[in-house]
C-alpha cells in the first residue's frame, strides 16, 4: 500500500492510500472520496436513469464485487433495479472459487444472480475448447465468447444497461494494447466516451469504476471486509495484457499520473471520433448477433474449435 508523504488531505490524519492524482486519505475520508468518485462518474456520464434495470457482469473478482456493492448503495438514493449475471467459462481450479464469492455477495445484498456457462451454451468448457484451438490465445476465446453470453444473458434479463467492473488500470492497458496491435477502432469503442449513445440493438455497457485504480478498489474491499479470493486465472500469464500491465505500473511509479493521462487521451480521441461517421453493424450470418463483420469473431472462433452452435 502506498503512503502519502503528508497526512490525509481532509484531516491530516495518517493516510492509508495515495490516490492516482497523488492525494493522500485516511481510512474514513478514503471511504467518502471513493463513493463520491463512483457516484459522480455515474452522474457525469449519465450512466443510469431512475427505474432502469441494471445487470452487473459479475465474476466474483474484486472489481465486479465492489461494483455490485457501489451500485447497491447508489440505488438506495436513486431507485433502479439491480441484478447480476455471471459467465462460467469452465476454467478448472479458478472459476468455481469466484462463483462462490459471487453467490455469497449477491445473497448478502439481496441481488438475483443468473449464471450462464460455456459448457451449456457452446457444449464445451473453455479448458476443453482450448485443446482444439488454432491461432488465437485463451483470452481471445474467453473474452469474445464471454461477451457474447453477457449480451445474451442481459437481453434475457431485459437489461437497460450492463455494468462492467473496468477500472483506470484496465483503460490504460486497453489503450496501449490496442495501439501495440494497431486496432484503434477497438480502443475507441472502450470506456464511457464510447458509450455516450446507445448503438442500435446493443445494450449499453457502463463502467462506473472507470476512474478508480485497482489499488483503490482493493483497499475499499479490504476496508469493507469483502472476502476476495486473490487467485489468478491459469491462462493470465499467456496474455499480452500482463506484460502491458507491468510496463504501465513501472511507468506510473516513475511518472505519476500516467494512467490518468491515458484515460484523458482516450476521452479526447473518442470526442473527435464521435464526429466521424459510425461504423456499420451487420447481423452475423451464423448467429444473428450484431457485428462489424458479416461473420462475427465469436462464430469464427467456434468454427476454429470445431464447435457447432
Ligand atoms: Fe479469461 Fe484470459 Fe481472463 Fe483467464 S485471464 S478469465 S482466460 S480473459
mmCIF file of C-alpha atoms and ligand atoms in Angstrom:
data_model
loop_
_atom_site.group_PDB
_atom_site.id
_atom_site.type_symbol
_atom_site.label_atom_id
_atom_site.label_comp_id
_atom_site.label_asym_id
_atom_site.label_seq_id
_atom_site.Cartn_x
_atom_site.Cartn_y
_atom_site.Cartn_z
ATOM 1 C CA UNK A 1 0.000 0.000 0.000
ATOM 2 C CA UNK A 2 1.382 3.441 -0.925
ATOM 3 C CA UNK A 3 1.920 6.027 1.774
ATOM 4 C CA UNK A 4 1.359 9.692 1.082
ATOM 5 C CA UNK A 5 4.134 11.954 2.325
ATOM 6 C CA UNK A 6 1.790 14.364 4.047
ATOM 7 C CA UNK A 7 -1.281 13.477 6.135
ATOM 8 C CA UNK A 8 -4.829 12.943 4.909
ATOM 9 C CA UNK A 9 -5.829 15.920 2.761
ATOM 10 C CA UNK A 10 -9.054 16.315 4.792
ATOM 11 C CA UNK A 11 -7.957 15.849 8.427
ATOM 12 C CA UNK A 12 -4.133 15.452 8.378
ATOM 13 C CA UNK A 13 -4.566 12.022 9.984
ATOM 14 C CA UNK A 14 -2.313 9.116 8.922
ATOM 15 C CA UNK A 15 -3.068 8.361 5.239
ATOM 16 C CA UNK A 16 -3.827 4.812 4.145
ATOM 17 C CA UNK A 17 -3.530 5.475 0.423
ATOM 18 C CA UNK A 18 -2.219 7.852 -2.175
ATOM 19 C CA UNK A 19 -4.776 8.188 -4.975
ATOM 20 C CA UNK A 20 -3.887 8.229 -8.709
ATOM 21 C CA UNK A 21 -3.922 12.040 -8.576
ATOM 22 C CA UNK A 22 -1.365 11.978 -5.736
ATOM 23 C CA UNK A 23 -3.667 12.946 -2.840
ATOM 24 C CA UNK A 24 -3.468 11.075 0.496
ATOM 25 C CA UNK A 25 -6.564 9.988 2.507
ATOM 26 C CA UNK A 26 -7.074 8.344 5.877
ATOM 27 C CA UNK A 27 -9.466 5.368 6.034
ATOM 28 C CA UNK A 28 -12.528 7.433 6.949
ATOM 29 C CA UNK A 29 -12.019 10.047 4.260
ATOM 30 C CA UNK A 30 -10.991 7.463 1.683
ATOM 31 C CA UNK A 31 -14.495 5.916 2.046
ATOM 32 C CA UNK A 32 -16.092 9.291 1.335
ATOM 33 C CA UNK A 33 -13.715 10.051 -1.549
ATOM 34 C CA UNK A 34 -14.234 6.625 -3.197
ATOM 35 C CA UNK A 35 -18.024 6.667 -3.065
ATOM 36 C CA UNK A 36 -18.139 10.256 -4.283
ATOM 37 C CA UNK A 37 -15.887 9.384 -7.216
ATOM 38 C CA UNK A 38 -18.040 6.431 -8.311
ATOM 39 C CA UNK A 39 -21.339 8.283 -7.902
ATOM 40 C CA UNK A 40 -20.054 11.355 -9.743
ATOM 41 C CA UNK A 41 -18.868 9.149 -12.641
ATOM 42 C CA UNK A 42 -22.412 7.746 -12.906
ATOM 43 C CA UNK A 43 -23.802 11.291 -12.871
ATOM 44 C CA UNK A 44 -21.300 12.886 -15.240
ATOM 45 C CA UNK A 45 -21.569 10.227 -17.944
ATOM 46 C CA UNK A 46 -25.330 9.776 -17.363
ATOM 47 C CA UNK A 47 -24.793 6.050 -16.833
ATOM 48 C CA UNK A 48 -28.043 5.148 -15.028
ATOM 49 C CA UNK A 49 -31.553 6.618 -15.036
ATOM 50 C CA UNK A 50 -34.086 6.078 -12.265
ATOM 51 C CA UNK A 51 -36.216 2.978 -12.807
ATOM 52 C CA UNK A 52 -33.803 1.286 -15.212
ATOM 53 C CA UNK A 53 -32.810 -2.372 -14.946
ATOM 54 C CA UNK A 54 -29.047 -2.643 -14.484
ATOM 55 C CA UNK A 55 -27.285 -6.001 -14.762
ATOM 56 C CA UNK A 56 -23.806 -6.284 -13.248
ATOM 57 C CA UNK A 57 -21.452 -8.590 -15.146
ATOM 58 C CA UNK A 58 -20.174 -10.334 -12.046
ATOM 59 C CA UNK A 59 -17.099 -12.556 -11.980
ATOM 60 C CA UNK A 60 -16.605 -12.783 -8.220
ATOM 61 C CA UNK A 61 -13.285 -10.916 -8.512
ATOM 62 C CA UNK A 62 -12.700 -7.707 -6.550
ATOM 63 C CA UNK A 63 -13.668 -5.233 -9.300
ATOM 64 C CA UNK A 64 -17.091 -6.640 -10.102
ATOM 65 C CA UNK A 65 -17.899 -7.362 -6.435
ATOM 66 C CA UNK A 66 -17.027 -3.787 -5.390
ATOM 67 C CA UNK A 67 -19.074 -2.523 -8.356
ATOM 68 C CA UNK A 68 -22.058 -4.559 -7.139
ATOM 69 C CA UNK A 69 -21.726 -3.022 -3.667
ATOM 70 C CA UNK A 70 -21.415 0.532 -5.008
ATOM 71 C CA UNK A 71 -24.476 0.167 -7.248
ATOM 72 C CA UNK A 72 -26.394 -1.366 -4.343
ATOM 73 C CA UNK A 73 -25.547 1.769 -2.320
ATOM 74 C CA UNK A 74 -26.445 4.060 -5.196
ATOM 75 C CA UNK A 75 -29.871 2.520 -5.644
ATOM 76 C CA UNK A 76 -30.755 3.447 -2.055
ATOM 77 C CA UNK A 77 -30.622 7.080 -3.256
ATOM 78 C CA UNK A 78 -31.791 6.715 -6.858
ATOM 79 C CA UNK A 79 -34.067 3.712 -7.291
ATOM 80 C CA UNK A 80 -33.214 1.326 -10.125
ATOM 81 C CA UNK A 81 -33.349 -2.453 -10.464
ATOM 82 C CA UNK A 82 -30.131 -4.341 -9.887
ATOM 83 C CA UNK A 83 -29.377 -7.914 -10.970
ATOM 84 C CA UNK A 84 -26.190 -9.857 -11.645
ATOM 85 C CA UNK A 85 -25.039 -12.132 -14.424
ATOM 86 C CA UNK A 86 -22.080 -14.486 -14.155
ATOM 87 C CA UNK A 87 -20.453 -16.367 -17.010
ATOM 88 C CA UNK A 88 -18.830 -19.662 -16.047
ATOM 89 C CA UNK A 89 -16.220 -20.244 -18.751
ATOM 90 C CA UNK A 90 -15.178 -23.588 -17.294
ATOM 91 C CA UNK A 91 -11.635 -22.912 -16.034
ATOM 92 C CA UNK A 92 -10.528 -25.623 -13.634
ATOM 93 C CA UNK A 93 -9.219 -24.537 -10.233
ATOM 94 C CA UNK A 94 -10.244 -20.919 -10.772
ATOM 95 C CA UNK A 95 -13.827 -20.082 -11.677
ATOM 96 C CA UNK A 96 -15.515 -22.277 -9.028
ATOM 97 C CA UNK A 97 -13.864 -20.185 -6.286
ATOM 98 C CA UNK A 98 -15.002 -16.850 -7.707
ATOM 99 C CA UNK A 99 -18.532 -18.211 -8.276
ATOM 100 C CA UNK A 100 -18.696 -18.990 -4.545
ATOM 101 C CA UNK A 101 -17.773 -15.362 -3.694
ATOM 102 C CA UNK A 102 -20.300 -14.045 -6.249
ATOM 103 C CA UNK A 103 -23.112 -16.138 -4.788
ATOM 104 C CA UNK A 104 -22.297 -15.067 -1.213
ATOM 105 C CA UNK A 105 -22.142 -11.349 -2.078
ATOM 106 C CA UNK A 106 -25.408 -11.463 -4.063
ATOM 107 C CA UNK A 107 -27.119 -13.206 -1.177
ATOM 108 C CA UNK A 108 -25.767 -10.608 1.269
ATOM 109 C CA UNK A 109 -27.156 -7.738 -0.819
ATOM 110 C CA UNK A 110 -30.379 -9.454 -1.925
ATOM 111 C CA UNK A 111 -29.426 -9.311 -5.622
ATOM 112 C CA UNK A 112 -30.671 -12.005 -8.016
ATOM 113 C CA UNK A 113 -27.834 -13.847 -9.781
ATOM 114 C CA UNK A 114 -28.127 -15.606 -13.130
ATOM 115 C CA UNK A 115 -25.335 -17.946 -14.291
ATOM 116 C CA UNK A 116 -24.650 -18.982 -17.901
ATOM 117 C CA UNK A 117 -21.894 -21.432 -18.788
ATOM 118 C CA UNK A 118 -19.751 -22.139 -21.836
ATOM 119 C CA UNK A 119 -20.425 -25.829 -21.272
ATOM 120 C CA UNK A 120 -24.175 -25.404 -21.628
ATOM 121 C CA UNK A 121 -24.165 -22.732 -24.330
ATOM 122 C CA UNK A 122 -21.258 -23.943 -26.513
ATOM 123 C CA UNK A 123 -21.217 -27.627 -25.492
ATOM 124 C CA UNK A 124 -17.649 -27.372 -24.124
ATOM 125 C CA UNK A 125 -15.853 -25.763 -21.199
ATOM 126 C CA UNK A 126 -13.117 -23.257 -22.099
ATOM 127 C CA UNK A 127 -10.415 -25.686 -20.902
ATOM 128 C CA UNK A 128 -11.631 -28.324 -23.361
ATOM 129 C CA UNK A 129 -12.181 -25.835 -26.177
ATOM 130 C CA UNK A 130 -8.571 -24.683 -25.908
ATOM 131 C CA UNK A 131 -7.264 -28.161 -26.623
ATOM 132 C CA UNK A 132 -8.582 -27.689 -30.177
ATOM 133 C CA UNK A 133 -7.717 -24.046 -30.630
ATOM 134 C CA UNK A 134 -5.815 -23.000 -33.734
ATOM 135 C CA UNK A 135 -4.411 -19.490 -33.862
ATOM 136 C CA UNK A 136 -5.975 -17.452 -31.086
ATOM 137 C CA UNK A 137 -4.934 -17.187 -27.430
ATOM 138 C CA UNK A 138 -7.001 -18.328 -24.443
ATOM 139 C CA UNK A 139 -8.087 -14.784 -23.569
ATOM 140 C CA UNK A 140 -9.363 -14.160 -27.097
ATOM 141 C CA UNK A 141 -11.677 -17.184 -26.879
ATOM 142 C CA UNK A 142 -12.639 -16.373 -23.334
ATOM 143 C CA UNK A 143 -13.234 -12.649 -23.904
ATOM 144 C CA UNK A 144 -15.128 -12.907 -27.189
ATOM 145 C CA UNK A 145 -17.387 -15.781 -26.105
ATOM 146 C CA UNK A 146 -17.970 -14.311 -22.652
ATOM 147 C CA UNK A 147 -19.069 -11.016 -24.232
ATOM 148 C CA UNK A 148 -21.479 -12.950 -26.399
ATOM 149 C CA UNK A 149 -23.035 -14.651 -23.368
ATOM 150 C CA UNK A 150 -23.169 -11.371 -21.453
ATOM 151 C CA UNK A 151 -25.181 -9.934 -24.359
ATOM 152 C CA UNK A 152 -27.439 -12.969 -24.470
ATOM 153 C CA UNK A 153 -27.919 -13.145 -20.689
ATOM 154 C CA UNK A 154 -28.558 -9.430 -20.255
ATOM 155 C CA UNK A 155 -31.078 -9.444 -23.108
ATOM 156 C CA UNK A 156 -32.794 -12.368 -21.367
ATOM 157 C CA UNK A 157 -32.918 -10.311 -18.169
ATOM 158 C CA UNK A 158 -34.333 -7.360 -20.157
ATOM 159 C CA UNK A 159 -31.476 -5.146 -19.015
ATOM 160 C CA UNK A 160 -31.322 -1.470 -19.932
ATOM 161 C CA UNK A 161 -27.615 -1.343 -19.003
ATOM 162 C CA UNK A 162 -24.846 -3.852 -18.350
ATOM 163 C CA UNK A 163 -22.388 -2.655 -15.696
ATOM 164 C CA UNK A 164 -18.788 -3.820 -16.079
ATOM 165 C CA UNK A 165 -16.125 -3.508 -13.350
ATOM 166 C CA UNK A 166 -13.444 -1.891 -15.530
ATOM 167 C CA UNK A 167 -11.085 0.481 -13.724
ATOM 168 C CA UNK A 168 -8.500 3.046 -14.747
ATOM 169 C CA UNK A 169 -5.776 0.382 -14.961
ATOM 170 C CA UNK A 170 -7.934 -1.539 -17.467
ATOM 171 C CA UNK A 171 -8.395 1.642 -19.509
ATOM 172 C CA UNK A 172 -4.688 2.422 -19.599
ATOM 173 C CA UNK A 173 -3.859 -1.193 -20.525
ATOM 174 C CA UNK A 174 -6.516 -1.270 -23.248
ATOM 175 C CA UNK A 175 -5.278 1.981 -24.795
ATOM 176 C CA UNK A 176 -1.702 0.678 -25.003
ATOM 177 C CA UNK A 177 -2.681 -2.851 -26.069
ATOM 178 C CA UNK A 178 -4.788 -1.581 -28.958
ATOM 179 C CA UNK A 179 -2.014 0.774 -30.040
ATOM 180 C CA UNK A 180 0.502 -2.093 -29.944
ATOM 181 C CA UNK A 181 -1.866 -4.242 -32.023
ATOM 182 C CA UNK A 182 -2.835 -1.447 -34.418
ATOM 183 C CA UNK A 183 -6.513 -1.775 -33.512
ATOM 184 C CA UNK A 184 -7.561 1.860 -32.953
ATOM 185 C CA UNK A 185 -11.260 1.141 -33.611
ATOM 186 C CA UNK A 186 -11.399 -1.264 -30.665
ATOM 187 C CA UNK A 187 -9.822 1.351 -28.435
ATOM 188 C CA UNK A 188 -12.427 3.925 -29.437
ATOM 189 C CA UNK A 189 -15.217 1.511 -28.505
ATOM 190 C CA UNK A 190 -13.900 1.230 -24.917
ATOM 191 C CA UNK A 191 -14.744 3.454 -21.951
ATOM 192 C CA UNK A 192 -17.503 5.919 -21.080
ATOM 193 C CA UNK A 193 -16.894 8.174 -24.067
ATOM 194 C CA UNK A 194 -17.721 5.287 -26.403
ATOM 195 C CA UNK A 195 -20.928 4.625 -24.565
ATOM 196 C CA UNK A 196 -22.440 8.089 -24.769
ATOM 197 C CA UNK A 197 -25.005 6.909 -27.299
ATOM 198 C CA UNK A 198 -26.661 3.529 -27.391
ATOM 199 C CA UNK A 199 -25.870 1.693 -30.635
ATOM 200 C CA UNK A 200 -28.959 0.247 -32.166
ATOM 201 C CA UNK A 201 -29.638 -3.299 -30.945
ATOM 202 C CA UNK A 202 -26.838 -3.361 -28.340
ATOM 203 C CA UNK A 203 -27.384 -2.999 -24.615
ATOM 204 C CA UNK A 204 -25.317 -0.092 -23.381
ATOM 205 C CA UNK A 205 -22.302 -1.063 -21.282
ATOM 206 C CA UNK A 206 -21.453 1.181 -18.373
ATOM 207 C CA UNK A 207 -18.254 1.315 -16.297
ATOM 208 C CA UNK A 208 -18.918 3.205 -13.038
ATOM 209 C CA UNK A 209 -15.460 2.318 -11.581
ATOM 210 C CA UNK A 210 -13.617 3.658 -14.616
ATOM 211 C CA UNK A 211 -11.855 6.421 -12.640
ATOM 212 C CA UNK A 212 -10.824 4.166 -9.732
ATOM 213 C CA UNK A 213 -7.480 2.430 -9.626
ATOM 214 C CA UNK A 214 -7.003 -1.287 -8.895
ATOM 215 C CA UNK A 215 -5.330 -0.299 -5.655
ATOM 216 C CA UNK A 216 -8.267 1.867 -4.554
ATOM 217 C CA UNK A 217 -10.757 -0.897 -5.361
ATOM 218 C CA UNK A 218 -8.717 -3.468 -3.431
ATOM 219 C CA UNK A 219 -8.475 -1.100 -0.466
ATOM 220 C CA UNK A 220 -12.224 -0.398 -0.477
ATOM 221 C CA UNK A 221 -12.882 -4.166 -0.488
ATOM 222 C CA UNK A 222 -10.468 -4.631 2.407
ATOM 223 C CA UNK A 223 -11.941 -1.772 4.473
ATOM 224 C CA UNK A 224 -15.450 -3.134 3.901
ATOM 225 C CA UNK A 225 -14.425 -6.671 4.824
ATOM 226 C CA UNK A 226 -15.338 -8.166 1.490
ATOM 227 C CA UNK A 227 -13.677 -11.549 1.211
ATOM 228 C CA UNK A 228 -11.978 -11.693 -2.158
ATOM 229 C CA UNK A 229 -10.098 -14.745 -3.327
ATOM 230 C CA UNK A 230 -6.907 -13.360 -4.909
ATOM 231 C CA UNK A 231 -6.450 -16.418 -7.095
ATOM 232 C CA UNK A 232 -5.335 -15.743 -10.718
ATOM 233 C CA UNK A 233 -6.638 -17.348 -13.863
ATOM 234 C CA UNK A 234 -4.186 -20.046 -15.046
ATOM 235 C CA UNK A 235 -4.229 -18.521 -18.552
ATOM 236 C CA UNK A 236 -3.470 -14.968 -17.386
ATOM 237 C CA UNK A 237 0.279 -15.242 -17.958
ATOM 238 C CA UNK A 238 -0.073 -16.018 -21.652
ATOM 239 C CA UNK A 239 -1.937 -12.750 -22.226
ATOM 240 C CA UNK A 240 -0.060 -9.733 -23.599
ATOM 241 C CA UNK A 241 -2.133 -7.664 -21.154
ATOM 242 C CA UNK A 242 0.037 -8.906 -18.266
ATOM 243 C CA UNK A 243 3.140 -7.563 -19.956
ATOM 244 C CA UNK A 244 1.462 -4.211 -20.674
ATOM 245 C CA UNK A 245 0.261 -4.098 -17.058
ATOM 246 C CA UNK A 246 3.825 -4.464 -15.815
ATOM 247 C CA UNK A 247 5.112 -1.728 -18.143
ATOM 248 C CA UNK A 248 2.329 0.624 -17.052
ATOM 249 C CA UNK A 249 2.831 0.030 -13.341
ATOM 250 C CA UNK A 250 6.551 0.720 -13.691
ATOM 251 C CA UNK A 251 5.837 3.864 -15.723
ATOM 252 C CA UNK A 252 3.225 5.054 -13.200
ATOM 253 C CA UNK A 253 5.705 4.591 -10.334
ATOM 254 C CA UNK A 254 8.222 6.706 -12.164
ATOM 255 C CA UNK A 255 5.896 9.243 -13.824
ATOM 256 C CA UNK A 256 2.925 9.672 -11.530
ATOM 257 C CA UNK A 257 -0.401 10.330 -13.291
ATOM 258 C CA UNK A 258 0.427 8.338 -16.452
ATOM 259 C CA UNK A 259 -2.738 6.211 -16.197
ATOM 260 C CA UNK A 260 -4.986 9.234 -15.709
ATOM 261 C CA UNK A 261 -3.382 10.940 -18.686
ATOM 262 C CA UNK A 262 -4.012 7.849 -20.839
ATOM 263 C CA UNK A 263 -7.660 7.879 -19.719
ATOM 264 C CA UNK A 264 -7.972 11.553 -20.668
ATOM 265 C CA UNK A 265 -6.282 10.881 -24.022
ATOM 266 C CA UNK A 266 -8.858 8.184 -24.729
ATOM 267 C CA UNK A 267 -11.738 10.534 -23.908
ATOM 268 C CA UNK A 268 -10.212 13.192 -26.201
ATOM 269 C CA UNK A 269 -9.839 10.695 -29.057
ATOM 270 C CA UNK A 270 -13.409 9.478 -28.562
ATOM 271 C CA UNK A 271 -14.761 13.012 -28.670
ATOM 272 C CA UNK A 272 -13.088 13.640 -32.022
ATOM 273 C CA UNK A 273 -14.066 10.125 -33.256
ATOM 274 C CA UNK A 274 -17.745 10.820 -32.391
ATOM 275 C CA UNK A 275 -17.849 13.403 -35.109
ATOM 276 C CA UNK A 276 -16.877 10.821 -37.690
ATOM 277 C CA UNK A 277 -19.413 8.515 -39.270
ATOM 278 C CA UNK A 278 -20.453 5.483 -37.180
ATOM 279 C CA UNK A 279 -19.250 2.119 -38.474
ATOM 280 C CA UNK A 280 -21.968 -0.069 -39.998
ATOM 281 C CA UNK A 281 -23.049 -3.103 -37.938
ATOM 282 C CA UNK A 282 -24.196 -6.350 -39.575
ATOM 283 C CA UNK A 283 -26.249 -9.236 -38.268
ATOM 284 C CA UNK A 284 -23.832 -12.178 -38.191
ATOM 285 C CA UNK A 285 -24.994 -14.725 -40.809
ATOM 286 C CA UNK A 286 -24.354 -17.574 -38.345
ATOM 287 C CA UNK A 287 -25.729 -16.384 -35.011
ATOM 288 C CA UNK A 288 -27.542 -13.080 -35.769
ATOM 289 C CA UNK A 289 -25.545 -11.150 -33.122
ATOM 290 C CA UNK A 290 -24.543 -7.633 -34.205
ATOM 291 C CA UNK A 291 -21.005 -7.492 -35.533
ATOM 292 C CA UNK A 292 -18.721 -5.210 -37.543
ATOM 293 C CA UNK A 293 -18.083 -8.126 -39.952
ATOM 294 C CA UNK A 294 -20.540 -10.418 -41.770
ATOM 295 C CA UNK A 295 -19.452 -13.412 -39.663
ATOM 296 C CA UNK A 296 -18.746 -12.349 -36.079
ATOM 297 C CA UNK A 297 -15.460 -13.131 -34.320
ATOM 298 C CA UNK A 298 -17.266 -15.471 -31.879
ATOM 299 C CA UNK A 299 -18.541 -17.688 -34.720
ATOM 300 C CA UNK A 300 -15.123 -17.656 -36.361
ATOM 301 C CA UNK A 301 -13.506 -18.840 -33.109
ATOM 302 C CA UNK A 302 -16.160 -21.540 -32.567
ATOM 303 C CA UNK A 303 -15.558 -22.809 -36.121
ATOM 304 C CA UNK A 304 -11.825 -22.928 -35.425
ATOM 305 C CA UNK A 305 -12.559 -25.055 -32.355
ATOM 306 C CA UNK A 306 -14.901 -27.347 -34.389
ATOM 307 C CA UNK A 307 -17.950 -26.346 -32.374
ATOM 308 C CA UNK A 308 -21.402 -26.094 -33.954
ATOM 309 C CA UNK A 309 -23.860 -23.872 -32.108
HETATM 310 FE FE1 LIG B 1 -10.473 -15.421 -19.463
HETATM 311 FE FE2 LIG B 1 -7.944 -14.655 -20.009
HETATM 312 FE FE3 LIG B 1 -9.309 -13.518 -18.001
HETATM 313 FE FE4 LIG B 1 -8.494 -16.049 -17.812
HETATM 314 S S1 LIG B 1 -7.165 -14.229 -17.953
HETATM 315 S S2 LIG B 1 -10.527 -15.253 -17.238
HETATM 316 S S3 LIG B 1 -8.722 -16.746 -19.919
HETATM 317 S S4 LIG B 1 -9.808 -13.376 -20.187
#
